[in-house]
mmCIF file of N, CA and C in Angstrom:
data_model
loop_
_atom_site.group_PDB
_atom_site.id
_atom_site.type_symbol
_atom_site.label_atom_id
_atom_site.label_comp_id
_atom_site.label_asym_id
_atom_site.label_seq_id
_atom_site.Cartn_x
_atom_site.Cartn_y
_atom_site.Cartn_z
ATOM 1 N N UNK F 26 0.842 -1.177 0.000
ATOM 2 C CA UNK F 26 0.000 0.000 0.000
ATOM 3 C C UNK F 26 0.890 1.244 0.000
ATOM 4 N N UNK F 27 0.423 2.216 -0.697
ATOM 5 C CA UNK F 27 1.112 3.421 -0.556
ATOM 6 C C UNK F 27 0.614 4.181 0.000
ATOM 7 N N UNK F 28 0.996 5.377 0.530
ATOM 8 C CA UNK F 28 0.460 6.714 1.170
ATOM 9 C C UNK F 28 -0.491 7.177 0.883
ATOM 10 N N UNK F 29 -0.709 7.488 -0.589
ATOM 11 C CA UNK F 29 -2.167 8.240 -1.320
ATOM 12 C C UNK F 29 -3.013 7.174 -1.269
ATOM 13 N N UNK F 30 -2.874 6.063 -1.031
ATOM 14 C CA UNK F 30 -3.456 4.580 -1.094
ATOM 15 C C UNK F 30 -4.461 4.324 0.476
ATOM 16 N N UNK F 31 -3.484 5.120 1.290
ATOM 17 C CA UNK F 31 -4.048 4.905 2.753
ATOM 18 C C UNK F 31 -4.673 6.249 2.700
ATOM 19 N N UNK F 32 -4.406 7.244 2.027
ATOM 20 C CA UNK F 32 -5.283 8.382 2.533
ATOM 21 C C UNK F 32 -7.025 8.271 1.911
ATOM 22 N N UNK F 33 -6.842 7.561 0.570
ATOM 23 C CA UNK F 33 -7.895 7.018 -0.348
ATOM 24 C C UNK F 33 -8.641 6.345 0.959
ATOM 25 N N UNK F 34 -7.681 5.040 1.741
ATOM 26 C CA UNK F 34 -8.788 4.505 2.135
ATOM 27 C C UNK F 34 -9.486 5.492 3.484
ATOM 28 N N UNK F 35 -8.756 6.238 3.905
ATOM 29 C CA UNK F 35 -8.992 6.732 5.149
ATOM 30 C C UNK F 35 -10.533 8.005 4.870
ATOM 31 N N UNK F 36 -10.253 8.388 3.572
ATOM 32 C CA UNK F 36 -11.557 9.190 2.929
ATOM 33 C C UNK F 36 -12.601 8.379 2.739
ATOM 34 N N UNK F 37 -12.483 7.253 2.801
ATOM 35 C CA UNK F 37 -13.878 6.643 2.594
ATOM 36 C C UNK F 37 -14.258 6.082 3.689
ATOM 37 N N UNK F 38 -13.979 6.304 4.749
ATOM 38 C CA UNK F 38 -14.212 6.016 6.314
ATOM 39 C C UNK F 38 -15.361 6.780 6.964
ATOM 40 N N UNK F 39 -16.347 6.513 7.137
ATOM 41 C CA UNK F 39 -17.079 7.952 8.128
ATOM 42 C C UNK F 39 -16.696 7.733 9.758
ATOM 43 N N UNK F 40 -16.450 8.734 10.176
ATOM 44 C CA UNK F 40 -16.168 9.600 11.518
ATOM 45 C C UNK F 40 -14.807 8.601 11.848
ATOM 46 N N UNK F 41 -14.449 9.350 13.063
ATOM 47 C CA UNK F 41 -13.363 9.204 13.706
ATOM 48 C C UNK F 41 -13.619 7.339 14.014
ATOM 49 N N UNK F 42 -14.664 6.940 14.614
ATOM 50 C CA UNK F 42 -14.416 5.572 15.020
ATOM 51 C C UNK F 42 -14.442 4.589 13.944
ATOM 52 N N UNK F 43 -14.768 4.736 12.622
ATOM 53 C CA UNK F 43 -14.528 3.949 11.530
ATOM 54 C C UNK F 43 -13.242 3.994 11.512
ATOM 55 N N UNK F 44 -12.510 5.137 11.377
ATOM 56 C CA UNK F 44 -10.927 5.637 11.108
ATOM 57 C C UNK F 44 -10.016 4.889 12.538
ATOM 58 N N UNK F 45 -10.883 4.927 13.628
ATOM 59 C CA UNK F 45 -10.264 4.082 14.854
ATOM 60 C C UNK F 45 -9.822 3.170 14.504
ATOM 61 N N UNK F 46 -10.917 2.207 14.058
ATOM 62 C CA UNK F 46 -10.998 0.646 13.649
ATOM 63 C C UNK F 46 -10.070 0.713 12.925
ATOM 64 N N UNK F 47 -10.355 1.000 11.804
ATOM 65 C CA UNK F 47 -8.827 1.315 10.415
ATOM 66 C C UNK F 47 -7.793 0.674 10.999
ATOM 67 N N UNK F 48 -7.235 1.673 12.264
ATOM 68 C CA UNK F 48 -5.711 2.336 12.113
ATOM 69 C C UNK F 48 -5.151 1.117 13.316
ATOM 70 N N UNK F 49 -6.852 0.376 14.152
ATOM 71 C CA UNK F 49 -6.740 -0.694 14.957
ATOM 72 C C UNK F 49 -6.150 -1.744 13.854
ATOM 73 N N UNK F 50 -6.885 -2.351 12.991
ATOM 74 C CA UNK F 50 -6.717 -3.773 12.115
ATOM 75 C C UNK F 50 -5.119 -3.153 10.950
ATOM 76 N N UNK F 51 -4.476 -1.558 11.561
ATOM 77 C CA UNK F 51 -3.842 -1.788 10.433
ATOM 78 C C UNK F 51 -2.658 -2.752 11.592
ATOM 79 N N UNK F 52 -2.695 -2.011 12.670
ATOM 80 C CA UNK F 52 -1.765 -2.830 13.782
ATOM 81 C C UNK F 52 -1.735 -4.183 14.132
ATOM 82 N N UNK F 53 -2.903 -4.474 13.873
ATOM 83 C CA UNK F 53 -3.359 -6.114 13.808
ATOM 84 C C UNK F 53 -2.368 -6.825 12.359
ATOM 85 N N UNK F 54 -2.013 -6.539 11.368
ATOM 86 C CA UNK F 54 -1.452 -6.515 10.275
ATOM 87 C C UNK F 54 0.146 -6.371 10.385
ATOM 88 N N UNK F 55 0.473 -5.694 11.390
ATOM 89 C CA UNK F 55 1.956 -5.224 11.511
ATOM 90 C C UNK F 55 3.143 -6.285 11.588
ATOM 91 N N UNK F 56 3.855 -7.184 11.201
ATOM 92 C CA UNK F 56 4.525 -7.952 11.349
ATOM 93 C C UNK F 56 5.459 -7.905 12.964
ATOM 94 N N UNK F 57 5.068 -8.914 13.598
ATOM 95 C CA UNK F 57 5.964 -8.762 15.127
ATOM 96 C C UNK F 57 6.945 -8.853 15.114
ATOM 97 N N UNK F 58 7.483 -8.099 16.116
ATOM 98 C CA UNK F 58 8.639 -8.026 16.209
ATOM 99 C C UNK F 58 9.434 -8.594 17.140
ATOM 100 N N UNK F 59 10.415 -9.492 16.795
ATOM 101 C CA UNK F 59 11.485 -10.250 17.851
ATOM 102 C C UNK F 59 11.775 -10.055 19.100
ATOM 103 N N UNK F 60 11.341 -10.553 19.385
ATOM 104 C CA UNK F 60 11.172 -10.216 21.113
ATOM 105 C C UNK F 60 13.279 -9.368 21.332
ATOM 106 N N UNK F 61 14.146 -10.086 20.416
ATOM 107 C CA UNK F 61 15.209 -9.468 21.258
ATOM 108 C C UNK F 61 15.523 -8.034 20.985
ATOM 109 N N UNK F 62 14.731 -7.426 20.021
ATOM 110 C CA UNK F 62 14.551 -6.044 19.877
ATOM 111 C C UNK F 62 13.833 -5.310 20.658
ATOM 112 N N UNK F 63 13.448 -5.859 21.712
ATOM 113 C CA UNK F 63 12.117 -5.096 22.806
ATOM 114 C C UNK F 63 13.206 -4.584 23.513
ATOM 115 N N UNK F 64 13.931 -3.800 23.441
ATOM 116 C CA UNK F 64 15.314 -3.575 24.552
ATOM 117 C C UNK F 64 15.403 -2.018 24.473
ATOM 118 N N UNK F 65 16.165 -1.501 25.682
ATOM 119 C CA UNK F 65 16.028 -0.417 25.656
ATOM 120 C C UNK F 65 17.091 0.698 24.677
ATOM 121 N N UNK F 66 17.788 -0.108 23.469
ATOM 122 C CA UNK F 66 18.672 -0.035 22.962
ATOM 123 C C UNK F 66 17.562 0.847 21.348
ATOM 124 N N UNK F 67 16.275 -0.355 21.676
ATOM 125 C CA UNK F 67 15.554 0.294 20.418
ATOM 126 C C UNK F 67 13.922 0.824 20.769
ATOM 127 N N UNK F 68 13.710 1.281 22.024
ATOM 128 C CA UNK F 68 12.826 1.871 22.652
ATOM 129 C C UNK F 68 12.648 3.579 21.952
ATOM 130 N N UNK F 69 11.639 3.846 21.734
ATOM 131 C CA UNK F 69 11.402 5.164 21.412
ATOM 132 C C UNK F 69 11.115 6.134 22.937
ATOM 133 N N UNK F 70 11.575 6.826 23.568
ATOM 134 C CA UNK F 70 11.120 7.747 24.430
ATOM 135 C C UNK F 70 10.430 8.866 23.781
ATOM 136 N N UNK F 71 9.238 9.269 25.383
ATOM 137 C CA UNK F 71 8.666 10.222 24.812
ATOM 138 C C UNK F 71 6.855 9.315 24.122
ATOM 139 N N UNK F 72 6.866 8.384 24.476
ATOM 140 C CA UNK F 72 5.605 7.539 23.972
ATOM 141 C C UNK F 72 4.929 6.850 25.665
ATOM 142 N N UNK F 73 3.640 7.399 25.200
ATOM 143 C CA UNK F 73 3.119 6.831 26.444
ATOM 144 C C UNK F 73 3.327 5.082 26.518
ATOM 145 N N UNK F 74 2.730 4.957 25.690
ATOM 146 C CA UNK F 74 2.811 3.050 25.462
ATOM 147 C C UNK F 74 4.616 2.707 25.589
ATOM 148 N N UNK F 75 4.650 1.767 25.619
ATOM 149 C CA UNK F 75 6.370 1.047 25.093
ATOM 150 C C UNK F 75 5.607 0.761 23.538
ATOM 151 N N UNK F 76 7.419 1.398 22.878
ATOM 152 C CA UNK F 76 7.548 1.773 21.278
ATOM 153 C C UNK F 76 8.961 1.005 21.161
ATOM 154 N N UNK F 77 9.007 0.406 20.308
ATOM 155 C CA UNK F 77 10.206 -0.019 19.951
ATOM 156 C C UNK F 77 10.180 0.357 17.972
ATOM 157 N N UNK F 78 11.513 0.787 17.941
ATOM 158 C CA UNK F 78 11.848 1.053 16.584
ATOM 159 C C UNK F 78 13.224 0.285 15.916
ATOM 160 N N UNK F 79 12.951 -0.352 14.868
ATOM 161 C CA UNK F 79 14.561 -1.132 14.235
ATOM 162 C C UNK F 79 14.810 -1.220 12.852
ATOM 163 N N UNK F 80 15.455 -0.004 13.042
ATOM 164 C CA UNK F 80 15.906 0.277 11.567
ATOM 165 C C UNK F 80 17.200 -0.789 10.410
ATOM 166 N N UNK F 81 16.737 -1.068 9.498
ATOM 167 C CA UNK F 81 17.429 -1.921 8.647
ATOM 168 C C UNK F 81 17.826 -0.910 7.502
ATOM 169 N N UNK F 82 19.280 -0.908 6.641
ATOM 170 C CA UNK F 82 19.707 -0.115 5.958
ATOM 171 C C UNK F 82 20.348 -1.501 4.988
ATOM 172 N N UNK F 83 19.622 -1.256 3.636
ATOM 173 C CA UNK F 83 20.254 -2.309 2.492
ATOM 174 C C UNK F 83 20.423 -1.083 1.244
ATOM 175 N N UNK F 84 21.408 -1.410 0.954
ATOM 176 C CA UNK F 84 21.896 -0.146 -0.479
ATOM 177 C C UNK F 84 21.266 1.060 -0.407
ATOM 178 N N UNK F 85 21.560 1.862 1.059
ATOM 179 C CA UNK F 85 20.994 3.462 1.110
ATOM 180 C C UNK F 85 19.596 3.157 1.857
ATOM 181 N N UNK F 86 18.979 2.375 1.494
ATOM 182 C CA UNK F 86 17.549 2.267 1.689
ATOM 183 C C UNK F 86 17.019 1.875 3.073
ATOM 184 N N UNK F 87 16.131 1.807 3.507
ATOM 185 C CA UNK F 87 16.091 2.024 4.995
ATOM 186 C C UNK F 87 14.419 1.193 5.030
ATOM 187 N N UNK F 88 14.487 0.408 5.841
ATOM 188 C CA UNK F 88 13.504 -0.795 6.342
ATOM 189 C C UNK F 88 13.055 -0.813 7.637
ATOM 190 N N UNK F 89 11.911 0.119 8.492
ATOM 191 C CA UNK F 89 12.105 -0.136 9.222
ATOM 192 C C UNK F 89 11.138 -0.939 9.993
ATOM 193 N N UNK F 90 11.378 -2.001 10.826
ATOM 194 C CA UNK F 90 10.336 -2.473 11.943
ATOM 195 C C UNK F 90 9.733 -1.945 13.702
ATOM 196 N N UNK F 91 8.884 -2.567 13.711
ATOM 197 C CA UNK F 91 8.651 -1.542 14.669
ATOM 198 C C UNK F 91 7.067 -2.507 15.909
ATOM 199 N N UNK F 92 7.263 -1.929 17.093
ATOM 200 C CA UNK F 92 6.063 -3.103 18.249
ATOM 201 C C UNK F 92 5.874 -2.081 18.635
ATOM 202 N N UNK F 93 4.579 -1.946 19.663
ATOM 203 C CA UNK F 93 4.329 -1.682 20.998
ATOM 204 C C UNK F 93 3.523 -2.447 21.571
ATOM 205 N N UNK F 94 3.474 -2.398 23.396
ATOM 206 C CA UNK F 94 1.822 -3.205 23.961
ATOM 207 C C UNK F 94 0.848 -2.633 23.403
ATOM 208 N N UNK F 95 0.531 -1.465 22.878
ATOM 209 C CA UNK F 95 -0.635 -1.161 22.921
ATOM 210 C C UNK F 95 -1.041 -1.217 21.493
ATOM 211 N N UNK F 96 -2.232 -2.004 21.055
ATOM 212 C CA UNK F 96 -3.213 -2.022 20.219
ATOM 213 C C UNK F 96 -3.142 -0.922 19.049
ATOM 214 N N UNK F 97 -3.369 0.397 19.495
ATOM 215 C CA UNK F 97 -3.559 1.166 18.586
ATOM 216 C C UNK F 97 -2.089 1.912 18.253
ATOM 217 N N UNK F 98 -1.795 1.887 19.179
ATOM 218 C CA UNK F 98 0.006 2.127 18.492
ATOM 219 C C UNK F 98 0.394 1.441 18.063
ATOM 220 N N UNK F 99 0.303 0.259 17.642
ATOM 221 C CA UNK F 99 0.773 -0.383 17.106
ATOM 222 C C UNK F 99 0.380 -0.354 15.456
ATOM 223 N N UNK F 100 -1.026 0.409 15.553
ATOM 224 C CA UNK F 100 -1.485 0.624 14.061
ATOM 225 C C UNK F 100 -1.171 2.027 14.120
ATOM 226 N N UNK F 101 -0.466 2.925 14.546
ATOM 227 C CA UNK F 101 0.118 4.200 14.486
ATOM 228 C C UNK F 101 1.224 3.837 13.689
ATOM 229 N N UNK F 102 2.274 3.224 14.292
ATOM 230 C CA UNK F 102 3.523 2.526 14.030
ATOM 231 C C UNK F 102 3.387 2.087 12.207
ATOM 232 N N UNK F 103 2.551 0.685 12.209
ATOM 233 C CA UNK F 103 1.966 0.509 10.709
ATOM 234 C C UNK F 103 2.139 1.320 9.939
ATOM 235 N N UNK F 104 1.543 2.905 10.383
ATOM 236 C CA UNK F 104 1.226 3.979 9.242
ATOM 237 C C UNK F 104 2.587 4.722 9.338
ATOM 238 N N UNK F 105 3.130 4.971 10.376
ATOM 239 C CA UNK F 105 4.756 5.420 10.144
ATOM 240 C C UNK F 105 5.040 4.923 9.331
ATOM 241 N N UNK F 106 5.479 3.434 9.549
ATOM 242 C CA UNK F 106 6.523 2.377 8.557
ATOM 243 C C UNK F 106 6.209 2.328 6.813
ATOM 244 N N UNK F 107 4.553 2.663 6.801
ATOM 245 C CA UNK F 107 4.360 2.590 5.670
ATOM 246 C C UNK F 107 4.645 4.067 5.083
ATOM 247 N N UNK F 108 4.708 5.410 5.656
ATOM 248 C CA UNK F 108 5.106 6.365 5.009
ATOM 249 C C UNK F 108 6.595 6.664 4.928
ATOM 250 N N UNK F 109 7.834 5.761 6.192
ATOM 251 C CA UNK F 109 9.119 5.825 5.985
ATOM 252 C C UNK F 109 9.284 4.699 5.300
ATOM 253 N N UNK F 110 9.025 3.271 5.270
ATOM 254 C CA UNK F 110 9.920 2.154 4.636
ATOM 255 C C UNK F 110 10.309 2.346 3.357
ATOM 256 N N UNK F 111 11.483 1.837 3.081
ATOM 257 C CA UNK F 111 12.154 1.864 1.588
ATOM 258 C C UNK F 111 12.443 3.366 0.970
ATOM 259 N N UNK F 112 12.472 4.120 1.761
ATOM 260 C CA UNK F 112 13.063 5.642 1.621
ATOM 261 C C UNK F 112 14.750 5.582 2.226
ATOM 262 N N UNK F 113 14.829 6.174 1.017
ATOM 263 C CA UNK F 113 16.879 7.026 1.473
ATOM 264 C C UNK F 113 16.933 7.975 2.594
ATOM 265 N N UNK F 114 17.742 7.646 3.012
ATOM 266 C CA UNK F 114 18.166 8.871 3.951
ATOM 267 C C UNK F 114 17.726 10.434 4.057
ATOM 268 N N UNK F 115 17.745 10.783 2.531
ATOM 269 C CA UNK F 115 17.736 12.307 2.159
ATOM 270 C C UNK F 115 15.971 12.281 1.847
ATOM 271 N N UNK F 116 15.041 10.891 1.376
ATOM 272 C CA UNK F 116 13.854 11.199 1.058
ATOM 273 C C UNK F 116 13.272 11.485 2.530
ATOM 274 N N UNK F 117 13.769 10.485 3.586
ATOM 275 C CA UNK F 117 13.217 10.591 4.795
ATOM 276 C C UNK F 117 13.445 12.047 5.292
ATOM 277 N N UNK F 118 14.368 12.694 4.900
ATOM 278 C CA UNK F 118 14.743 14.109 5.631
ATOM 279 C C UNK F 118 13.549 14.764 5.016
ATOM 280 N N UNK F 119 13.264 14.464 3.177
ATOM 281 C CA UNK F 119 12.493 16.005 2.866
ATOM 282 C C UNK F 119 10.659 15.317 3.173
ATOM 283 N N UNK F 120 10.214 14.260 3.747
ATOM 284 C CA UNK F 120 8.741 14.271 4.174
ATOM 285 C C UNK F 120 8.362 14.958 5.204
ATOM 286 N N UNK F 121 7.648 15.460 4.317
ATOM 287 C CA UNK F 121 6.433 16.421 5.306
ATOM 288 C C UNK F 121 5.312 15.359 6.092
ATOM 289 N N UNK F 122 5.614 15.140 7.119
ATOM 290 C CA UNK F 122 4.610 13.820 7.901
ATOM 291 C C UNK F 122 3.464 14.604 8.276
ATOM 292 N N UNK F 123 3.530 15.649 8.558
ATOM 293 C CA UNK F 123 2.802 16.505 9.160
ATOM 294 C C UNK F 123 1.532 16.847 8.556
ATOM 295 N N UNK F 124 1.751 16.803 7.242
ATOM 296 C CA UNK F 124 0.692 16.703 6.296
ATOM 297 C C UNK F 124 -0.055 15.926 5.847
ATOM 298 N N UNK F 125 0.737 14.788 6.118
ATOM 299 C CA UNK F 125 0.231 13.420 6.042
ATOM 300 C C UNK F 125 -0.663 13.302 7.008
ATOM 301 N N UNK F 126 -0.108 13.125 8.021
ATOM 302 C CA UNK F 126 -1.044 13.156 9.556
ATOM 303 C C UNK F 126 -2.376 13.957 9.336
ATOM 304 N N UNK F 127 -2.444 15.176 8.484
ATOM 305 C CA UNK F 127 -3.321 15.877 8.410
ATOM 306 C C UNK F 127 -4.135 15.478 7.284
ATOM 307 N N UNK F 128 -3.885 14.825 6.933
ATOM 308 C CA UNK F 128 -4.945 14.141 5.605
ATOM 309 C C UNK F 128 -5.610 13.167 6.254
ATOM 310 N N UNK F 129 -5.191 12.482 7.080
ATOM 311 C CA UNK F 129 -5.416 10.852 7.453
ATOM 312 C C UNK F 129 -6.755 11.276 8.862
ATOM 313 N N UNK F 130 -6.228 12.464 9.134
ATOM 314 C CA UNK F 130 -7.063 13.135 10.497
ATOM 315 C C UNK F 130 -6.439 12.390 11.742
ATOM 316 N N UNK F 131 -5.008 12.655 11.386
ATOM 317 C CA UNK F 131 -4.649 11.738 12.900
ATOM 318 C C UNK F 131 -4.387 13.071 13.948
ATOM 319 N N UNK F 132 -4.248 14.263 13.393
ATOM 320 C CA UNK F 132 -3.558 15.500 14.221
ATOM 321 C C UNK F 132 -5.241 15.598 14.678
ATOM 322 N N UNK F 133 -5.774 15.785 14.170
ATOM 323 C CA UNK F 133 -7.279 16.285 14.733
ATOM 324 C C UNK F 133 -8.026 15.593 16.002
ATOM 325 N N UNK F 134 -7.875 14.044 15.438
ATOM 326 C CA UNK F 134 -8.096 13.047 16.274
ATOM 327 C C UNK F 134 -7.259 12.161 17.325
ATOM 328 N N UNK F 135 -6.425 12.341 17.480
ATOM 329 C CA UNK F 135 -5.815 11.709 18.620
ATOM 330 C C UNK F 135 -5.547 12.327 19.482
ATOM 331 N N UNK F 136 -5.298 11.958 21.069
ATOM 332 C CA UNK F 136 -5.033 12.914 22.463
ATOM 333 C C UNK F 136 -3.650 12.936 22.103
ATOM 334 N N UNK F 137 -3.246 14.249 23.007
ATOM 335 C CA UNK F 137 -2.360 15.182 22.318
ATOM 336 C C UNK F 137 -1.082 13.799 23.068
ATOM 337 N N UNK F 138 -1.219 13.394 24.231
ATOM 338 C CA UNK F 138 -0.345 11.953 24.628
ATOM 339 C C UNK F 138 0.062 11.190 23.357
ATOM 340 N N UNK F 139 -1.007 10.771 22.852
ATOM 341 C CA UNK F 139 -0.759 9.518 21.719
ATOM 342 C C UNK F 139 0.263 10.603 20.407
ATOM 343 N N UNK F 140 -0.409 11.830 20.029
ATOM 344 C CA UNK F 140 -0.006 12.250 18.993
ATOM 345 C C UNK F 140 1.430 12.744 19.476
ATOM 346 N N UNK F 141 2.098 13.043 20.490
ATOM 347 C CA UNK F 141 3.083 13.241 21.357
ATOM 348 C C UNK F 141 4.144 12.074 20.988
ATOM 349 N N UNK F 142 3.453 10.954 20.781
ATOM 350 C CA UNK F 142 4.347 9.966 20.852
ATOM 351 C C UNK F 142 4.386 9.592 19.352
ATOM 352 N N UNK F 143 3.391 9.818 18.651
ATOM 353 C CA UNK F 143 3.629 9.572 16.937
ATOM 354 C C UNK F 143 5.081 10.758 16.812
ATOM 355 N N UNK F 144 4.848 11.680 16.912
ATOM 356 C CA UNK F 144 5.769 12.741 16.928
ATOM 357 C C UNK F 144 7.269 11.800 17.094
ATOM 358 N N UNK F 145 7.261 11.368 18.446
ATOM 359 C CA UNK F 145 8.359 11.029 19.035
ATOM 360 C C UNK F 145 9.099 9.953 17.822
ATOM 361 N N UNK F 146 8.208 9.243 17.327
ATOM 362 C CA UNK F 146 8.416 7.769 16.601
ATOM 363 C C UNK F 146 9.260 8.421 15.214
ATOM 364 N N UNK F 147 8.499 9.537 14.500
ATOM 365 C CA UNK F 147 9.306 10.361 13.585
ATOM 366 C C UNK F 147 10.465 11.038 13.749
ATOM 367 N N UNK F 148 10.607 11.550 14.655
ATOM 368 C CA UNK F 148 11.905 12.056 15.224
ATOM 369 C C UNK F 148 12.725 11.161 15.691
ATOM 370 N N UNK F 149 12.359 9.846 15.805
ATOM 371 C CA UNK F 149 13.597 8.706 16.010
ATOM 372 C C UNK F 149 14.047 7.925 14.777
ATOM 373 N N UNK F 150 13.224 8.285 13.896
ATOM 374 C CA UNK F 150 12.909 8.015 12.367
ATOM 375 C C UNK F 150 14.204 8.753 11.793
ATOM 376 N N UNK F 151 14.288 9.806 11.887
ATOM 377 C CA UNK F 151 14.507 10.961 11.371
ATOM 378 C C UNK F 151 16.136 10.672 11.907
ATOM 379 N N UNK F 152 16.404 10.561 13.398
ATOM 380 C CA UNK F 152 17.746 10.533 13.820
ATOM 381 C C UNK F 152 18.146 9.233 13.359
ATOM 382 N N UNK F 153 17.800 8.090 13.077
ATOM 383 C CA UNK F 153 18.332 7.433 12.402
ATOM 384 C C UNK F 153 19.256 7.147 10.638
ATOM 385 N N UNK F 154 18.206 7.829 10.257
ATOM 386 C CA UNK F 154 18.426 8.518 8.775
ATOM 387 C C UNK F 154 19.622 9.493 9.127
ATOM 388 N N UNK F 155 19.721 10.433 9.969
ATOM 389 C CA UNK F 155 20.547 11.316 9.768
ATOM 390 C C UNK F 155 21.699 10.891 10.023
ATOM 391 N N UNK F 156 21.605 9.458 11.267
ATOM 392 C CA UNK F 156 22.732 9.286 11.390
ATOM 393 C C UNK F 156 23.912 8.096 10.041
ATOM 394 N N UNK F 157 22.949 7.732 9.545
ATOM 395 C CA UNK F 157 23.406 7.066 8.085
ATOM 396 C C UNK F 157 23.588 7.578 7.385
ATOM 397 N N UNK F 158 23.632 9.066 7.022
ATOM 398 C CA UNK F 158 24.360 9.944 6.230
ATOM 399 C C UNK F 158 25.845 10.331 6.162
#
């Protein structure tokens, strides 16, 4: 799925709790992650839930996986991975997530906690990329 792909589906959603469900079954979908990555080596701070992030780098390109306990972060996470995975270093620097978020209605709709911690997940996104430059 691509980005304009998830915003497509997210427009044909009515209200926020259709869009709940969504972003629930996209986390349900998320491939798990290895328990020996649950460490505090790949923990995101700054997330209410426990976030774990694990970035993979094959020819520039950047793969990343990603858990939490909680249900719906975990379909937060989903929609990260699907707007960073298989981006370069320099594509990850020039996305505007922010806009994204704002198409999807995640800035509108989520407590400012949860969206606090999407934040956080991009900015660990982001320092990773930078640091592979």
């Amino acid at each position: 799925m691509t980005v304009d792909e998830l915003v497509d589906n997210f427009s044909f959603l009515d209200g926020w709790e259709e869009k709940y469900q969504y972003v629930i079954d996209l986390g349900h979908k998320l491939e798990p992650l290895d328990e020996k990555f649950k460490t505090d080596e790949w923990k995101v701070n700054g997330c209410q839930s426990q976030v774990w992030l694990v970035p993979k780098i094959k020819d520039g390109v950047f793969h990343f996986y990603g858990d939490s306990d909680a249900i719906l972060v975990k379909g937060i996470i989903a929609i990260i991975l699907l707007i960073y995975n298989n981006k370069s270093a320099d594509e990850i620097k020039k996305i505007d997530v922010t806009k994204i978020f704002v198409k999807l209605g995640l800035e509108e709709n989520l407590t400012p906690s949860r969206r606090n911690g999407m934040l956080s997940m991009v900015e660990k996104i982001r320092q990773y990329a930078a640091a592979a430059r």
